[in-house]
CSV table of C-alpha atoms and ligand atoms in Angstrom, one decimal:
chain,number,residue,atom,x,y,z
A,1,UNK,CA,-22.3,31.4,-1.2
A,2,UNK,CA,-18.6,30.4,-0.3
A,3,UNK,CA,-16.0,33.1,-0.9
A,4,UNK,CA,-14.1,32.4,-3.8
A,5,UNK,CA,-10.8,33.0,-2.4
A,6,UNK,CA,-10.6,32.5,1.2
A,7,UNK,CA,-11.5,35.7,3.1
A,8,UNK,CA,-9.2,36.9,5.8
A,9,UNK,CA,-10.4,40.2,8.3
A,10,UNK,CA,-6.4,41.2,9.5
A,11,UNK,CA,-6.8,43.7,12.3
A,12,UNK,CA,-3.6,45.1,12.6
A,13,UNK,CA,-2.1,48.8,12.7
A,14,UNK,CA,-1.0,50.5,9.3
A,15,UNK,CA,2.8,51.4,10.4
A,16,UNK,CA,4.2,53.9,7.2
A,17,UNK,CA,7.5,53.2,7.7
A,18,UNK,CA,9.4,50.2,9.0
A,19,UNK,CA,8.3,46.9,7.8
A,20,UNK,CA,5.2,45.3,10.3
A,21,UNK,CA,1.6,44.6,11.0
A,22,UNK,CA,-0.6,45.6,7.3
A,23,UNK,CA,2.3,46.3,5.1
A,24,UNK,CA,3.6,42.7,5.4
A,25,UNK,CA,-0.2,41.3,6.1
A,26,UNK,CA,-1.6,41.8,2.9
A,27,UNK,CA,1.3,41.6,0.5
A,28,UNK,CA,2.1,38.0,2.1
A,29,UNK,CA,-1.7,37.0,2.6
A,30,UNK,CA,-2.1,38.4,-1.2
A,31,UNK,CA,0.8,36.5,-3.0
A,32,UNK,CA,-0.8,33.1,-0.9
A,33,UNK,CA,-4.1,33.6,-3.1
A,34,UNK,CA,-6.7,34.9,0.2
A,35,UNK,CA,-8.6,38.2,0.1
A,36,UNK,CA,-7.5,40.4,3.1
A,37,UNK,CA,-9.9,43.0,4.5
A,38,UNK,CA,-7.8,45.7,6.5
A,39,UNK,CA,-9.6,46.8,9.7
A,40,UNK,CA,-6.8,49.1,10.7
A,41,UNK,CA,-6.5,49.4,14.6
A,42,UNK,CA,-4.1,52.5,14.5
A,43,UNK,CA,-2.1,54.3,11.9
A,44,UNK,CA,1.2,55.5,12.1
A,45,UNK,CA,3.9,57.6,10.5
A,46,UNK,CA,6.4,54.8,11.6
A,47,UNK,CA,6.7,51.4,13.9
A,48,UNK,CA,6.9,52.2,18.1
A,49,UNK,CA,10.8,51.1,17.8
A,50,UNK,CA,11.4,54.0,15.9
A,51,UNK,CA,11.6,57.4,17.7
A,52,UNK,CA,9.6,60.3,17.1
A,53,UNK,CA,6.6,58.0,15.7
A,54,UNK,CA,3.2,60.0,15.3
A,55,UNK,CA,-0.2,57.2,16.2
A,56,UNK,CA,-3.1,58.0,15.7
A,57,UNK,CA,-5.3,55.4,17.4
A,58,UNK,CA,-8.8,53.9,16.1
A,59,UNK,CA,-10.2,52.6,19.0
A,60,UNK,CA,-13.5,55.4,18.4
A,61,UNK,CA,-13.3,54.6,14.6
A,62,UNK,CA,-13.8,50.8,14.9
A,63,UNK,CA,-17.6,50.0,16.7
A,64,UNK,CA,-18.8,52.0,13.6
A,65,UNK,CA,-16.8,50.3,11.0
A,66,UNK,CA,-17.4,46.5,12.4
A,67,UNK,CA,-21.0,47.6,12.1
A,68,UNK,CA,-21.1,48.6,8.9
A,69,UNK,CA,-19.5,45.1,8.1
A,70,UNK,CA,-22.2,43.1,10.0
A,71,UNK,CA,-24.5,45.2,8.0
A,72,UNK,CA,-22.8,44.2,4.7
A,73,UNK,CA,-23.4,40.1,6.1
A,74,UNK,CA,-19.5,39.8,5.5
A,75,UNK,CA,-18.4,36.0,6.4
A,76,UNK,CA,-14.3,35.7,6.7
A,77,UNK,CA,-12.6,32.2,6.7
A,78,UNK,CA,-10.2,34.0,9.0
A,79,UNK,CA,-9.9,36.3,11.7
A,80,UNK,CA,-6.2,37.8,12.1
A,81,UNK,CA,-5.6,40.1,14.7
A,82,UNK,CA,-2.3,41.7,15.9
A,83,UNK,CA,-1.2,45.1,17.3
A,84,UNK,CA,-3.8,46.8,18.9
A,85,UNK,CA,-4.0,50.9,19.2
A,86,UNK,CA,-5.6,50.2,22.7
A,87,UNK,CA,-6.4,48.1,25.7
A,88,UNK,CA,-9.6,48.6,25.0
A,89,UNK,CA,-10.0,47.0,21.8
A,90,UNK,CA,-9.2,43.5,22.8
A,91,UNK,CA,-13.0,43.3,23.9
A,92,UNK,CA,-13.8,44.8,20.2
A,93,UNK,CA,-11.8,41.9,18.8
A,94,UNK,CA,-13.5,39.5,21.0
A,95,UNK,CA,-16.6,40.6,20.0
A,96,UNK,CA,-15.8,40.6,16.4
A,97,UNK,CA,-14.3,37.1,16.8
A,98,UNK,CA,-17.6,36.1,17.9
A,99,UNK,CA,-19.7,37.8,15.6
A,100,UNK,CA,-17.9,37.1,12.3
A,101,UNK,CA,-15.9,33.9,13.7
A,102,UNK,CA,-17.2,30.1,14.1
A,103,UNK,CA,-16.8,26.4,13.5
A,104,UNK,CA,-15.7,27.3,9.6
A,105,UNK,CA,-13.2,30.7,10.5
A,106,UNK,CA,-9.9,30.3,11.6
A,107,UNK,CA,-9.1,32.8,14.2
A,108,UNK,CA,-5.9,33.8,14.9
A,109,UNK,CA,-4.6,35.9,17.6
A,110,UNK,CA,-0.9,37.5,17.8
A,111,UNK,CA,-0.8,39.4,21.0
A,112,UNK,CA,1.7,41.3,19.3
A,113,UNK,CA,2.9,43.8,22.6
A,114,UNK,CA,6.3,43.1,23.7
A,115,UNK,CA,10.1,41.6,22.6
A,116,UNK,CA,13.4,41.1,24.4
A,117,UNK,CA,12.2,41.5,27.9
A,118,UNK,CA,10.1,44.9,27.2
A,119,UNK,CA,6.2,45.8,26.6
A,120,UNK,CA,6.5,48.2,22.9
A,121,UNK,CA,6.8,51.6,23.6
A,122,UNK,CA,2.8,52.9,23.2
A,123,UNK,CA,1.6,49.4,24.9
A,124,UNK,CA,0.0,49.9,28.4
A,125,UNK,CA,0.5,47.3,30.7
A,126,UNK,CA,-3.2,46.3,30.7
A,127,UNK,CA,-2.6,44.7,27.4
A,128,UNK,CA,-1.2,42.2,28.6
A,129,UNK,CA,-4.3,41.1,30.7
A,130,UNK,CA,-6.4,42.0,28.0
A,131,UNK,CA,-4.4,39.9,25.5
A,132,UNK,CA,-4.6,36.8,27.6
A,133,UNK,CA,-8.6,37.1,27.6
A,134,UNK,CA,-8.6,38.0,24.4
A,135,UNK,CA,-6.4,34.5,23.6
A,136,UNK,CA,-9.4,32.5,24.5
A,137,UNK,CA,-11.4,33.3,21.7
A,138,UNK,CA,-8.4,32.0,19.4
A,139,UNK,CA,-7.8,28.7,17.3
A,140,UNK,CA,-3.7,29.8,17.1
A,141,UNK,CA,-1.8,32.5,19.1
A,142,UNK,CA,1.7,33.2,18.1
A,143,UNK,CA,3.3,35.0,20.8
A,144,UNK,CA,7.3,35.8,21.3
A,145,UNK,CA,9.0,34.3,23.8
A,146,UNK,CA,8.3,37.5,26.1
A,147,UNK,CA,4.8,38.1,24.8
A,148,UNK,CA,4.0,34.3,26.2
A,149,UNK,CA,5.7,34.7,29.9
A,150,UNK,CA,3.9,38.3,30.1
A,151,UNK,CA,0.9,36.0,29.6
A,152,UNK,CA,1.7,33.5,32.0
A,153,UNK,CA,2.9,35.7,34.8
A,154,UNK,CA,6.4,34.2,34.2
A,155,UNK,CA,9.7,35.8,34.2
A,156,UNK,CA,11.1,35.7,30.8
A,157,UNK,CA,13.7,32.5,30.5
A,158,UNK,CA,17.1,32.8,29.3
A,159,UNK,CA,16.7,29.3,28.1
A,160,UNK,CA,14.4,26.5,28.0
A,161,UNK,CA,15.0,22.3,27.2
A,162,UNK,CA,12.7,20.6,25.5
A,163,UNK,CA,10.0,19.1,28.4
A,164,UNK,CA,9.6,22.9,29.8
A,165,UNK,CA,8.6,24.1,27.0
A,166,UNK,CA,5.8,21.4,26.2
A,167,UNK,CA,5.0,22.4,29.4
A,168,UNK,CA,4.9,26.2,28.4
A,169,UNK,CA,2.9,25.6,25.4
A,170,UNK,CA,0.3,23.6,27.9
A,171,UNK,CA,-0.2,26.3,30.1
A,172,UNK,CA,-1.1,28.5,27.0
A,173,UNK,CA,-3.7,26.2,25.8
A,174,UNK,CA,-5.2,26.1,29.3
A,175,UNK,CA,-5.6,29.8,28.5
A,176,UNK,CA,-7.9,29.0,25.4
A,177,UNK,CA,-6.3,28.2,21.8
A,178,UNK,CA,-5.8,24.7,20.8
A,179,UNK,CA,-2.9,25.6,18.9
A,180,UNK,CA,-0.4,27.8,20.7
A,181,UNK,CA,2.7,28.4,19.1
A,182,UNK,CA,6.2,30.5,20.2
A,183,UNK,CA,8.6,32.0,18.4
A,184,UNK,CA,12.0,33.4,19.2
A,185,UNK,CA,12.6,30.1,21.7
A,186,UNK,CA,15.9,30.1,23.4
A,187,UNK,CA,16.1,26.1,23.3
A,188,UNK,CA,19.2,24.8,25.5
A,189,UNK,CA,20.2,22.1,22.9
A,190,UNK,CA,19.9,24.2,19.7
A,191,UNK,CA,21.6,27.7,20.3
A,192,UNK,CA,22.4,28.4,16.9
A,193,UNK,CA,19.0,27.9,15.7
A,194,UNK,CA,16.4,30.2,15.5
A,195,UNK,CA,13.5,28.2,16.3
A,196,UNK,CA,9.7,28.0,17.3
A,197,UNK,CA,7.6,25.3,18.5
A,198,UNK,CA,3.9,24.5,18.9
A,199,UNK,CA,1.2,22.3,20.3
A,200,UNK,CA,-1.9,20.7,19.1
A,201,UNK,CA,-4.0,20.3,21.6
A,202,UNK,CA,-6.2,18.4,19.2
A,203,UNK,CA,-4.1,15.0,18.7
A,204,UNK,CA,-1.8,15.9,21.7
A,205,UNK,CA,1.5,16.7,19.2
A,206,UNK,CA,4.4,18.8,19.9
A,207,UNK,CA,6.2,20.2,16.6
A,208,UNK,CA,9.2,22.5,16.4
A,209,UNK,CA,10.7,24.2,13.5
A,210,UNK,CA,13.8,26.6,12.7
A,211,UNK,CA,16.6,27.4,10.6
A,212,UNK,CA,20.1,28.6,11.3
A,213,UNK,CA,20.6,31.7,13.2
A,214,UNK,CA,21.7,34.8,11.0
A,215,UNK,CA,23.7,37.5,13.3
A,216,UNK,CA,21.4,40.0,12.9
A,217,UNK,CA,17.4,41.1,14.0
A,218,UNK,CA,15.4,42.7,11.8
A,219,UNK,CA,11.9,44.0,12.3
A,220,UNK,CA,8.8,43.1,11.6
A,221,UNK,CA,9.7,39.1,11.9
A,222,UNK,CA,7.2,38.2,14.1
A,223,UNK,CA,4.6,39.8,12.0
A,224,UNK,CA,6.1,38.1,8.6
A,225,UNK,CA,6.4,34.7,10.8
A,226,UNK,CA,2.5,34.9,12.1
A,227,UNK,CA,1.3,36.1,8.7
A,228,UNK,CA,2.7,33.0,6.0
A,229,UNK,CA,1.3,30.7,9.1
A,230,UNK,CA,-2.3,32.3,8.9
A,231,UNK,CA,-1.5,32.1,5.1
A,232,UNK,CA,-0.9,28.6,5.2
A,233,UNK,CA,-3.4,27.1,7.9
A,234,UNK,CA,-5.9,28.3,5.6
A,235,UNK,CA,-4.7,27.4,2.1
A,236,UNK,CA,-5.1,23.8,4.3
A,237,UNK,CA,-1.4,22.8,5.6
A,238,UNK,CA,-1.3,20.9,8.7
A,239,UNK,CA,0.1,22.9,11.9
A,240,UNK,CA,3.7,21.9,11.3
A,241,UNK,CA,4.1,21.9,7.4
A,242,UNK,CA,2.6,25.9,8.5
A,243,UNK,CA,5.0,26.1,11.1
A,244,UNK,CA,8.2,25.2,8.8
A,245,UNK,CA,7.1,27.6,5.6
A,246,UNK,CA,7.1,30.4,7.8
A,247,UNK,CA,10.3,30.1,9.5
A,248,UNK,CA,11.4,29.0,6.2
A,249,UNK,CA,9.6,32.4,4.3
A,250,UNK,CA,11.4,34.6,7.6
A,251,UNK,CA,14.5,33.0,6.7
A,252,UNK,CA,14.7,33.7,3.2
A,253,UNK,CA,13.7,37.6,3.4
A,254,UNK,CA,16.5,37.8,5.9
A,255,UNK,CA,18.9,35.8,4.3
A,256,UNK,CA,18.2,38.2,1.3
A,257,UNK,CA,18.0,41.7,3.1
A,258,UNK,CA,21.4,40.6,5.5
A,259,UNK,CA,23.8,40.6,2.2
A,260,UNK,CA,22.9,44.2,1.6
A,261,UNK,CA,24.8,46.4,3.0
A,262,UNK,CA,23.6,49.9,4.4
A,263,UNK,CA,20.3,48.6,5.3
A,264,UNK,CA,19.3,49.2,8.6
A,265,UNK,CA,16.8,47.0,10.3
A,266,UNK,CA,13.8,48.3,10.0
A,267,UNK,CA,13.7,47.5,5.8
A,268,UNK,CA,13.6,44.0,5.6
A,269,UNK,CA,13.2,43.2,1.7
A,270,UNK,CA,9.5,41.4,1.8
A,271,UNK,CA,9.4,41.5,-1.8
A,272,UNK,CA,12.5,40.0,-3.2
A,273,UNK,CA,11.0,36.6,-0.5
A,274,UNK,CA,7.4,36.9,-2.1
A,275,UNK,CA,7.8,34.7,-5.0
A,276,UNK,CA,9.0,32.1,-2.9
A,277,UNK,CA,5.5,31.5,-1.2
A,278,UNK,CA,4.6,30.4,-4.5
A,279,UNK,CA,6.8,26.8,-4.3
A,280,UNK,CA,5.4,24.3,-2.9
A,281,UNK,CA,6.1,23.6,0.9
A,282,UNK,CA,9.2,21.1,1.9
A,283,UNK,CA,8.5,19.7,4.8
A,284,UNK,CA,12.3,18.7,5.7
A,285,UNK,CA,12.1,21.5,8.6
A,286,UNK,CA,10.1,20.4,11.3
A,287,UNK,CA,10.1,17.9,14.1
A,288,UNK,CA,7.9,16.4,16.4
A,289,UNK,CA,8.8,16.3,20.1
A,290,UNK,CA,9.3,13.1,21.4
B,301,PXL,O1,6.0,44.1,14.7
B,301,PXL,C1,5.2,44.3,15.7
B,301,PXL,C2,4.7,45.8,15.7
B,301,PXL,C3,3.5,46.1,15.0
B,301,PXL,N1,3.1,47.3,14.9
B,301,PXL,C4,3.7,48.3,15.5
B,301,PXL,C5,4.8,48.1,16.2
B,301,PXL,C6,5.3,46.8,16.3
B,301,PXL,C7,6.5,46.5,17.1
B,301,PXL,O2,7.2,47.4,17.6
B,301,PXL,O3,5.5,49.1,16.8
B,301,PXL,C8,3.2,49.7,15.4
């Protein structure tokens, strides 16, 4: 039998504090009408950017649990993986992707280890080769500007135009997924935008999306960003319709947290943004690349 709602497998980290990975996976995979089944790679007391952070890692816990699911005969319509507790489960998620995954599941990796420059403060630098293999076994990837020259063996650009970053997004599909998307793009011709693009390798389209910069970075983004687009791929939105509700669902929950004052920027207000997933998508937002 079909699932009734769509079923989504989101292997992320549970984070206590500061807004990320589960605790904006399900609420936003929730309000968009999919089941979410946690497999929790780590938990922690708070997010790596905040210091002092207790993880305890799952890497031992997860064999065991994926088991018990195969034994269960769960089927997902979607595979969502993002922050890992170890190298070493990138080969579990591979293995999961190809056990659980197929023709019918959407799999979609965020190799969620590094922004502005740096690798997160618990990621080894083995992630990064183990993200890149792991990004073959992926439909969509949505890494950060850094996160996609870690995986190309690139220094990370200052800024890009427009044909080097179709080329960019090439180079990523040779690695596997026929839909690679980056966020946080420093595009030459739109500074004040905060923007992301992506490529289908499909039909051969390049799409890009943003909204106007708001002076201010809040955690967790990239996380919100890769979650609506999961979200939306599978309620059936083409890639760029996808591509503009999530920078248009990141822009709202900052837009709304950024008039507070007092807030610092790890408590991005999710929930005031949530009823918002419920309109239907405009589709005024996006681009194609010439
Ligand atoms: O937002 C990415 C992310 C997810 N999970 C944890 C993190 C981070 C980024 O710092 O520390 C635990």
């Amino acid at each position: 039998m079909r699932n009734p709602l769509p079923r989504v497998a989101a292997i992320h980290d549970l984070s206590g504090f500061g807004r990320c990975s589960l605790t904006v996976v399900i609420p936003i995979l929730s309000t968009m009408g999919l089941e979410v089944c946690p497999l929790p790679t780590a938990v922690l007391s708070a997010h790596t950017g905040i210091s002092g952070f207790k993880i305890f890692d799952l890497t031992s816990q997860l064999p065991d649990f994926i088991k018990h699911w195969a034994d269960l005969g769960l089927k997902f319509d979607g595979i969502y993986s993002g922050f890992l507790g170890s190298a070493e489960q990138a080969d579990m998620v591979s293995s999961f992707i190809d056990r659980f995954g197929g023709p019918d599941c959407l799999a979609v990796v965020d190799p969620v280890m590094a922004d502005f420059g740096r690798l997160y403060a618990s990621m080894p630098p083995e992630m990064i080769g183990e993200m890149r293999k792991l990004a073959q076994k992926a439909q969509v990837i949505t890494p950060n500007i850094t996160e996609a020259a870690f995986m190309l063996d690139r220094p990370v650009p200052s800024s890009l135009n427009e044909a080097e970053v179709k080329e960019w997004l090439k180079a990523l599909a040779d690695l596997g997924p026929a839909m690679p998307v980056i966020t946080s793009l420093p595009l030459a011709s739109r500074p004040d935008k905060s923007v992301v693009a992506a490529y289908n390798r499909e039909d051969g389209r390049f799409w890009l999306a943003g909204r106007p910069q708001v002076p201010t970075q809040y955690h967790g983004t990239g996380d919100i960003f890769s979650s609506v687009l999961t979200g939306s791929l599978l309620q059936g939105d083409s890639l760029p319709v996808a591509l503009d509700r999530s920078c248009q669902f990141v822009a709202t929950a900052i837009r709304t947290t950024f008039g507070y004052s007092g807030l610092s920027h790890h408590e991005i207000l999710l929930e005031r943004a949530l009823p918002t997933l419920f309109t239907p998508p405009e589709s005024g937002g996006y681009d194609l690349m010439a």
